[in-house]
Each structure stands twice: as structure tokens, then as C-alpha cells.
Coordinates of C-alpha atoms and ligand atoms in Angstrom, one line a residue:
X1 CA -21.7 -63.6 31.9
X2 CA -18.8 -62.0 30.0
X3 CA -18.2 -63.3 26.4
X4 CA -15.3 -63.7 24.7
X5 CA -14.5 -63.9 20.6
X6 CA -11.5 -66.6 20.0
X7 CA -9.5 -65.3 17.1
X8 CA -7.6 -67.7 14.7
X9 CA -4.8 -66.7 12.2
X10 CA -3.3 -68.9 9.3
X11 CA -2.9 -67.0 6.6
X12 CA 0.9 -67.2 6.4
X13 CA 3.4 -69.0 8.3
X14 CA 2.2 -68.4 11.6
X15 CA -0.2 -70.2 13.9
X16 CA -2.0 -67.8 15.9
X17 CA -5.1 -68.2 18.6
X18 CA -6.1 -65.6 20.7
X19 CA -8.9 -64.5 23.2
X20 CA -10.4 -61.2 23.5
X21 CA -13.2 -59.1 24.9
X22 CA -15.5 -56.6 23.5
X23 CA -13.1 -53.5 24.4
X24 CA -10.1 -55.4 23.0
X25 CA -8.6 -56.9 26.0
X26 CA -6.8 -59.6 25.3
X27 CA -6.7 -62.6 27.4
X28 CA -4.4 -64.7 25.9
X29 CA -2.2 -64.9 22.7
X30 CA -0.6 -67.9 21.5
X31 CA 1.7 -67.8 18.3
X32 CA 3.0 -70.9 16.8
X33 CA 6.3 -69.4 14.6
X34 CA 7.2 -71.0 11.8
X35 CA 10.4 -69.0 10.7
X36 CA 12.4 -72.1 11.5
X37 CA 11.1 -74.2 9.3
X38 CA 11.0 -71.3 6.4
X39 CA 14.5 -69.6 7.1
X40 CA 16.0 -72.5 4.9
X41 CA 14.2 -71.4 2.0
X42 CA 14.7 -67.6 2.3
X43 CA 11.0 -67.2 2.2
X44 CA 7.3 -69.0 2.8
X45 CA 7.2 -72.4 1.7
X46 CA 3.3 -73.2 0.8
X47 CA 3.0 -76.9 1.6
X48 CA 5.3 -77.0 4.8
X49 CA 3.5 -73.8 6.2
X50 CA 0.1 -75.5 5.6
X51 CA 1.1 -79.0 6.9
X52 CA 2.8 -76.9 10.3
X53 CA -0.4 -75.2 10.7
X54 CA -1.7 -79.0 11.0
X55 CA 0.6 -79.9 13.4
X56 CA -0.1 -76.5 15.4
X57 CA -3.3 -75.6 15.1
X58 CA -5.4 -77.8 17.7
X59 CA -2.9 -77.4 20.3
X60 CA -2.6 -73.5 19.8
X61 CA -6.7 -73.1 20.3
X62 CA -6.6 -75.4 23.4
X63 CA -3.8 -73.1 25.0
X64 CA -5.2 -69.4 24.3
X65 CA -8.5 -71.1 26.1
X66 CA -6.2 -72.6 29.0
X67 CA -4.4 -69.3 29.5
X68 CA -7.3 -67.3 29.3
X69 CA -9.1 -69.1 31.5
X70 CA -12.5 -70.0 29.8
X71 CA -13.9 -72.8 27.9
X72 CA -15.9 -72.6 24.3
X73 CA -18.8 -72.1 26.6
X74 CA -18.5 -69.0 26.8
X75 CA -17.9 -68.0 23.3
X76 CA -19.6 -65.2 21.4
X77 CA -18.1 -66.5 18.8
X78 CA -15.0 -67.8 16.6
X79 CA -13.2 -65.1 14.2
X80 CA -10.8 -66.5 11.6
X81 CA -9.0 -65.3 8.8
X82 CA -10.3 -65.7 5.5
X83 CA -8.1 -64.4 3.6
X84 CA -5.7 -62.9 1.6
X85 CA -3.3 -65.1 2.1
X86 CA -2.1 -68.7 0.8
X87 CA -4.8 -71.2 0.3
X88 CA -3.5 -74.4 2.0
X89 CA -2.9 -72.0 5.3
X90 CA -5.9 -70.2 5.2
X91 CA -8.1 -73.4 4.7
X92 CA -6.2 -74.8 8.0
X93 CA -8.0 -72.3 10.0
X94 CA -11.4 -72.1 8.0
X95 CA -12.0 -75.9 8.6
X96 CA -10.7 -76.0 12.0
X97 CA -12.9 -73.3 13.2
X98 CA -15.8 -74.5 11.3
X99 CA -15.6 -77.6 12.7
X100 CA -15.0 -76.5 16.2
X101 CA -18.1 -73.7 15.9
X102 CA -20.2 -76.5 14.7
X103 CA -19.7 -78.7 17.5
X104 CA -19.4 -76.3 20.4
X105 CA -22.4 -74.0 18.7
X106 CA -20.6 -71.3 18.5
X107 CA -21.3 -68.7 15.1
X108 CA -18.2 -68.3 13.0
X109 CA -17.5 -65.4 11.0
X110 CA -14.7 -65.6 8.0
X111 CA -12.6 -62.3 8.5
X112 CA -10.8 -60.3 6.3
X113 CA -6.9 -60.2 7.5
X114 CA -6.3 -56.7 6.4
X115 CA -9.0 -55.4 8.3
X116 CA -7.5 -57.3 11.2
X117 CA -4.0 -55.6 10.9
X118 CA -6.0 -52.0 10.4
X119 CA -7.6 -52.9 13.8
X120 CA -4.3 -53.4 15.7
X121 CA -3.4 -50.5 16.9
X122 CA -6.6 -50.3 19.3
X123 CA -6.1 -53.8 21.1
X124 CA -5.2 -53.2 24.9
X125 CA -6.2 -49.8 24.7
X126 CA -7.9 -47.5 22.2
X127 CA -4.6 -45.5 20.9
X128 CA -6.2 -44.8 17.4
X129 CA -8.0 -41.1 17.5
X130 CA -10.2 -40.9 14.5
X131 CA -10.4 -39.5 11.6
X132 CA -7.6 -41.1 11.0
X133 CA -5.1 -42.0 8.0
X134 CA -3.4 -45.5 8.2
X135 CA -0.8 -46.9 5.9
X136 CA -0.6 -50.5 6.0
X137 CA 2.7 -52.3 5.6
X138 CA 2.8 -55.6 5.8
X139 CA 4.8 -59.0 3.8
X140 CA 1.4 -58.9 1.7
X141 CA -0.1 -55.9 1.5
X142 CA 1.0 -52.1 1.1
X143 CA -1.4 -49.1 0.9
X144 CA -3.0 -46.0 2.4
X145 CA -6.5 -45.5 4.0
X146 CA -8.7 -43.0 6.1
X147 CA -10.7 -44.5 8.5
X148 CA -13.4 -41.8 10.0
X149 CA -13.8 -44.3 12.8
X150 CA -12.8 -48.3 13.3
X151 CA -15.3 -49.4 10.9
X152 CA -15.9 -46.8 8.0
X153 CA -12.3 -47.7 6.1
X154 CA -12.3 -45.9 2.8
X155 CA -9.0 -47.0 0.4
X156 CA -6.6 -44.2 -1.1
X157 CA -3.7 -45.8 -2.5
X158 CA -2.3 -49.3 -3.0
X159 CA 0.6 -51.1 -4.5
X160 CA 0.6 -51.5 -8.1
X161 CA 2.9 -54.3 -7.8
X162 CA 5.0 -56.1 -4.3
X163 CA 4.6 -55.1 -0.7
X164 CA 7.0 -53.3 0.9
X165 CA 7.5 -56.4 3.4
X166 CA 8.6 -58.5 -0.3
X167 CA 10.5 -56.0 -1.0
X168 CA 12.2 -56.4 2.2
X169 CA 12.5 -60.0 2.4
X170 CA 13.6 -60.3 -1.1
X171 CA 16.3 -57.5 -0.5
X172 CA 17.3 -59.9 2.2
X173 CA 17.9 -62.6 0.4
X174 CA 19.7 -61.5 -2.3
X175 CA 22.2 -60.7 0.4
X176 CA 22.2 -63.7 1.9
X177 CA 20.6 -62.3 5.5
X178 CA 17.9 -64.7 5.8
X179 CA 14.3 -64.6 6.4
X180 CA 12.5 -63.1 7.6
X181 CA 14.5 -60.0 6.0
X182 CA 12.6 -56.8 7.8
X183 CA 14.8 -56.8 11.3
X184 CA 17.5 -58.1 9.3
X185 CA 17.4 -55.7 7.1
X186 CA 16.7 -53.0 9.3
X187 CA 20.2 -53.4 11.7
X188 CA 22.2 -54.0 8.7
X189 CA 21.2 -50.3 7.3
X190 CA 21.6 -49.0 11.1
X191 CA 25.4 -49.8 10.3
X192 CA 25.6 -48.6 6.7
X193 CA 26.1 -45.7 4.8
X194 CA 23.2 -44.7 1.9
X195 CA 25.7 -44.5 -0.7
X196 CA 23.9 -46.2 -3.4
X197 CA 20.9 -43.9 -5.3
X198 CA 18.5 -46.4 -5.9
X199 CA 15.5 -45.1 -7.5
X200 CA 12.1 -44.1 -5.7
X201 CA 9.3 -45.9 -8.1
X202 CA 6.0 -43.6 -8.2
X203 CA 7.0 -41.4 -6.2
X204 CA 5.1 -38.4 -7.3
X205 CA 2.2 -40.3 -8.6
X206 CA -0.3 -40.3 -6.0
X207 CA -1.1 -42.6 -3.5
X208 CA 0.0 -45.2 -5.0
X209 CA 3.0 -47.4 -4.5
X210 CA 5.3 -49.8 -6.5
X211 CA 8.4 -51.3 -4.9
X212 CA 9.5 -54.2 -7.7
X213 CA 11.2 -51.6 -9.3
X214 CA 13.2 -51.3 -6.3
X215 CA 14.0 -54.4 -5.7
X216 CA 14.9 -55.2 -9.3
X217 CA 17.0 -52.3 -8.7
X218 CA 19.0 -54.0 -5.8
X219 CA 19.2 -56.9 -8.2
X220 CA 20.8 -55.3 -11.0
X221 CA 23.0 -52.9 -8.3
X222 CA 24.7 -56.5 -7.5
X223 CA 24.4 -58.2 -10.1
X224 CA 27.0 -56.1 -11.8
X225 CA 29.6 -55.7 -9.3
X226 CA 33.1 -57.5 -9.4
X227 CA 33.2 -57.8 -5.9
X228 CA 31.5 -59.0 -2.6
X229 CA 29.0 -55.8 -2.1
X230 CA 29.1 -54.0 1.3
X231 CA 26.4 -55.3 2.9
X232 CA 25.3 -52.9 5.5
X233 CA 25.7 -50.0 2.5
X234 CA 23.2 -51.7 0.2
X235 CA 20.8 -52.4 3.3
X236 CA 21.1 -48.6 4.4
X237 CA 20.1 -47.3 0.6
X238 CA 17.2 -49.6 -0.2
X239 CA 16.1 -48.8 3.6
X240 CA 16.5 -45.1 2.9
X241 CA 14.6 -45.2 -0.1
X242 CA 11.8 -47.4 0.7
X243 CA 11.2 -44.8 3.7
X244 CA 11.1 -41.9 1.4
X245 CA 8.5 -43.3 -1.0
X246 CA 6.4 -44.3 2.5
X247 CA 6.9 -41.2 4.2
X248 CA 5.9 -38.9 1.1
X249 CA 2.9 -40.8 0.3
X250 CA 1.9 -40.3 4.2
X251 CA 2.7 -36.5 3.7
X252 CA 0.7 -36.3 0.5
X253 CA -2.2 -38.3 2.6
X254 CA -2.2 -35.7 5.1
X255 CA -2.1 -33.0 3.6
X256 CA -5.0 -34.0 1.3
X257 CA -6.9 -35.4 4.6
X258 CA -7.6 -33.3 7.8
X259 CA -7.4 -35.8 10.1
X260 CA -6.1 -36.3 13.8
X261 CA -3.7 -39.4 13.3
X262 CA -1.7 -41.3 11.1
X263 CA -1.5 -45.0 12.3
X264 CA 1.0 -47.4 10.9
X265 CA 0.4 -51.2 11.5
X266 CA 1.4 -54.7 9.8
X267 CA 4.7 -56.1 9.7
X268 CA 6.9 -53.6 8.7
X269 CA 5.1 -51.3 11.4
X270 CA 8.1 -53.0 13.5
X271 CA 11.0 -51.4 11.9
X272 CA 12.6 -48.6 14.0
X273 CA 13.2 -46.3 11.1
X274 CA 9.9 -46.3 9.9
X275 CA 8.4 -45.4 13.4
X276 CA 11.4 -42.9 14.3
X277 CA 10.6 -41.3 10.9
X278 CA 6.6 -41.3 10.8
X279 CA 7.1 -40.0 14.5
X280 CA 8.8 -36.9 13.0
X281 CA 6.7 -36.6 10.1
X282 CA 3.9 -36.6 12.4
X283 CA 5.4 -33.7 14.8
X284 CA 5.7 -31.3 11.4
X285 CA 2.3 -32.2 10.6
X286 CA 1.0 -31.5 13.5
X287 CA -0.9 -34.7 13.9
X288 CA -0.7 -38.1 16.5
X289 CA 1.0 -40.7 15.5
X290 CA -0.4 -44.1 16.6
X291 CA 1.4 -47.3 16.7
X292 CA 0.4 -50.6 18.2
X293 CA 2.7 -52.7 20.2
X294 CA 5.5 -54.8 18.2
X295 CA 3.9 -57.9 19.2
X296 CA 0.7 -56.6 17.2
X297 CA 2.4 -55.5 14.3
X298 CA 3.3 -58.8 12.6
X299 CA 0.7 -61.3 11.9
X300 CA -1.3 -62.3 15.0
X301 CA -4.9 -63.2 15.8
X302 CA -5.9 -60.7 18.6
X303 CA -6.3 -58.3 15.7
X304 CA -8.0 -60.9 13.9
X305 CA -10.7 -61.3 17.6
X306 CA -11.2 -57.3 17.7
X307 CA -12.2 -57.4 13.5
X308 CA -14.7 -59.7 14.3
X309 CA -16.4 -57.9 17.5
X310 CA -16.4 -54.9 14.5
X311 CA -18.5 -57.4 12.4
X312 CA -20.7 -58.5 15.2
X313 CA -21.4 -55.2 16.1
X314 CA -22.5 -53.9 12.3
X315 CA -24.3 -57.4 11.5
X316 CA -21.8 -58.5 9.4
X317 CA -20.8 -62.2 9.4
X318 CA -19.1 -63.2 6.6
X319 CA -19.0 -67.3 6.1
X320 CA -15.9 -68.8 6.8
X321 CA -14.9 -69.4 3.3
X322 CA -11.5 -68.6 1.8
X323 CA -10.9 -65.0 0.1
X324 CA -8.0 -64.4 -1.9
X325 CA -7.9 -61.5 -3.2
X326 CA -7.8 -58.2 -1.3
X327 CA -11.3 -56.5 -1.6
X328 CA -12.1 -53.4 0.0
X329 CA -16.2 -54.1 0.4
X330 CA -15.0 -57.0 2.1
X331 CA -13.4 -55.2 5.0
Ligands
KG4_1 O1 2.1 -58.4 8.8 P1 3.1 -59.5 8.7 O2 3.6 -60.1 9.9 O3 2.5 -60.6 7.7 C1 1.8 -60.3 6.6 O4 0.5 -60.1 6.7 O5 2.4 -60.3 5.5 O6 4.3 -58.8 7.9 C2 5.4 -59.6 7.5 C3 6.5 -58.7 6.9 C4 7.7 -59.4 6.3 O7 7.9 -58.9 5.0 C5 8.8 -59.0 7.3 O8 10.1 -58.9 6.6 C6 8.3 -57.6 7.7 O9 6.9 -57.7 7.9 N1 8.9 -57.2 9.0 C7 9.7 -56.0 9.0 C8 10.2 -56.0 10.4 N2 9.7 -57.0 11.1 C9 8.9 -57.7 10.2 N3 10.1 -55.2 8.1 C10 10.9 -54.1 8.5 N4 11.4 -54.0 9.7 C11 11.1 -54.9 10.7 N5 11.6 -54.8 11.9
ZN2 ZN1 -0.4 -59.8 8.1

């Protein structure tokens, strides 16, 4: 009989359940958004997003069964994130699935959420031809990898400081276009002008990244004016520079790395400049460019199900105990 993995994902300020096969079909997807509750705040707020993921979480895992049409019965097994992420989420979905695995016997395996969103790009269909390079953009998390196949991930560059995503969301705030800031963000600079020269942090050293210079930038830009900013202006310079500093790094990446794709997943994967640009990067280069669907570039848990068939297939099975800090030998 076919088995399934259920994936669970609470790292953030989303409740996500999902069901999917060995080859990455996904049978259902249920996501539980909490951007209601955190748009009042202009960002996450730690003890509402845990108590939501409460409230969410049992009904979410009984849906994504109902809509794929199984029950726990025929479970290989239950995936759920273990971190990075904030602890009163994360521990949401660690004792729910523990709990749940322990009654139903099913084995559950504590996955690493940045390994999920490297894994993204291949659910529905394998889109990802390897070797490949994959920069990572997401509200936590921003850095550079080669992958010479799904599961041998070696790191090249990370951010010294904030994500790109904070950066973003942060950039949003300060004027006053709410949260989550990326597609804010993103149509506000479609109708600017880059006028402002704000300044590209690191970006000849490396793979690396640093973006709170950036941000601090926008800060200061606004701070000092005497009158109301043009929005859309200020949105279209920090969006043109926070492109340049990820498209070089991807240049520099490639060029130091023969490989056959670049792949660009997490959150930020969603903004249309960053896919418009990385598509022509990718047609100078001479290289594919591979992007998974918008609905698996922010958080989700189908990722989060294909990780863990990776771990069951290497013999891997971390414990379902929270991990906060990104570590590579982890993934
Ligand atoms: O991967 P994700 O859903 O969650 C984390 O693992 O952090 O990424 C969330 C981040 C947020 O910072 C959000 O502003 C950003 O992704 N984001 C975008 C877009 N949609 C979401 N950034 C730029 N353009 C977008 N269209
Ligand atoms: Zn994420």
C-alpha cells in the first residue's frame, strides 16, 4: 500500500499540514495564516503566534488527512519542523506531532526548516537539475549553497547580520505599508523611481551578505527629511539595491561553480523582480533557472514532508526536539 509522510510547519506565524508522497506529490496543503492577527504589530508577535498555532494546529492535521484522503494508518511517518524559528511556535508542532506519532505509532523525525525551503523547488515535479547553486531568501534566513544533488548541500555564503525578508519587512514598516512588507514592498517600487543611492553592504566581499546596513540606511534616509517621503521612490531604491547585492553574489556563485542551475526559494523567492532578474541573469550565464511555485515559496509544510522522505531515505531521523540555531550538519 502507498505511504504517505504528513508534514507539519510552525516555525513562524503560519500553521501548516501537508501530505506527500515519496516523489513529492502533494496530496493536500492546508495553511492556517496568521498575518491578520500580526498586521497590527507590523511584524511577528511571539506569544499570539504560538497561542494561534494552539488554536490551529489540530484542526489543520485533521484537514490535510481529510483532503488527502487517508488516515494516520497509512503513515510512513510524521515530519515537523524543528527549527530555526521562534521557540513557543516551533514547540507547538514538536509536541503535537510527538504526541500524535506516539499514539498512532507512527516515527517522527524533527526537521530542519531551511532544508525544507532548499527542497521546494522539486515538489510536484523535479524542476531542480543538479549540480546546482541555490540562494535562499527567506524572513529568516539569507545565503548561498551548491547542492550536487537534493541531499549533498554544501554552504557558501550567509548573512552576517538580517535576512533580506527583515530587511523587507522592516523597510515596510518604516513606511507605514504593513506586514508582511515583501509584496508590499515590491508594487510600491513597481511605481517608483530609484532615485535614492542607498548603499550595497558587502558587496564585493564574497559570498557573504549583510542587509542592516541597508535598512539602517532607509532609516536615516527618512529620518532626516522635512517632509512626507515619496513612498513608491524609497520602495523602488531599497528594492533596486537589495537586487544588486543578490544578483552579484549569484553571479560571483556561478562563476566560481560550474553548475547547471541556480534555484531561488523561501519567501522572498515570490517577488517578481527578483525572479525577472535571476531569469536574466541566468540567460547570460548560460544556466537554468529553477523556481518553485509561489505557493511553495513562503513558509509551508509540503517542503517540510519531501525533507523528511530525504532523511528517511539516508537514515537520518533527527528527534523531534527544538533547534534554534541554523546549523549546516543539521541539514
Ligand atoms: O520563507 P518565508 O515565508 O518565512 C520564513 O522562513 O522566514 O519568508 C517570509 C519573508 C518575509 O520577510 C516576507 O516579507 C517575504 O518573505 N516575502 C516577500 C514577498 N512575499 C513574501 N519578499 C519580497 N517580495 C515578495 N513578493
Ligand atoms: Zn521559511
Amino acid at each position: 500500500m502507498a505511504k504517505y509522510v504528513l508534514g507539519i510547519e510552525s516555525s513562524c506565524d503560519d500553521t501548516a499540514v501537508a501530505v506527500v508522497t515519496a516523489q513529492g506529490e502533494v496530496l493536500s496543503s492546508v495553511i492556517a495564516s496568521q498575518a491578520e492577527i500580526h498586521s497590527q504589530y507590523g511584524g511577528v508577535f511571539p506569544e499570539l503566534a504560538g497561542r494561534a498555532h494552539v488554536q490551529s494546529i489540530l484542526p489543520a492535521i485533521d484537514k490535510a488527512l481529510l483532503d488527502a484522503g487517508i488516515t494516520h494508518e497509512d503513515l510512513e511517518a510524521i515530519g515537523v519542523t524543528r527549527g530555526p524559528g521562534l521557540i513557543g511556535s516551533l514547540l507547538v508542532g514538536l509536541t503535537s506531532a510527538s504526541g500524535l506519532g506516539l499514539g498512532w505509532g507512527v516515527p517522527v523525525i524533527g526537521v530542519n526548516h531551511l532544508r525544507g525551503h532548499l527542497r521546494s523547488a522539486d515538489l510536484e515535479e523535479q524542476r531542480v537539475k543538479y549540480p546546482a547553486i541555490i540562494l535562499l531568501v527567506s524572513g529568516g534566513h539569507t545565503f548561498l549553497a551548491h547542492m550536487e544533488s537534493a541531499t549533498e548541500i554544501k554552504l557558501l555564503g550567509s548573512t552576517r547580520d538580517d535576512s533580506v525578508g527583515e530587511a523587507y519587512d522592516k523597510v515596510s514598516r518604516m513606511l507605514g505599508l504593513g506586514y508582511p512588507g515583501g509584496p508590499v514592498v515590491d508594487r510600491a517600487a513597481k511605481q517608483g523611481q530609484a532615485t535614492i543611492p542607498f548603499p550595497r553592504p558587502m558587496l564585493h566581499k564574497g559570498l557573504e551578505f549583510s542587509f542592516s546596513g541597508l535598512k539602517s540606511a532607509v532609516s536615516r534616509y527618512l529620518n532626516a527629511l522635512d517632509e512626507a517621503p515619496i513612498v513608491n521612490d524609497v520602495a523602488a531604491s531599497f528594492v533596486e539595491a537589495a537586487m544588486e547585492i543578490l544578483l552579484t553574489k549569484c553571479r560571483k556563485a556561478l562563476k566560481k561553480y560550474p553548475v547547471k542551475s541556480l534555484v531561488v526559494v523561501g519567501g522572498v523567492a515570490a517577488s517578481p523582480q527578483l525572479r525577472e532578474q535571476a531569469g536574466d541573469l541566468c540567460a547570460k550565464m548560460g544556466v537554468e533557472l529553477c523556481l518553485p511555485p509561489l505557493r511553495w515559496s513562503t513558509d509551508n509544510a509540503a517542503m517540510i514532508a519531501l525533507a523528511t522522505w530525504d532523511y528517511l531515505r539516508l537514515g537520518h531521523h533527527p528527534a523531534p526536539v527544538p533547534q534554534l540555531q541554523l546549523s549546516i550538519s543539521d541539514f
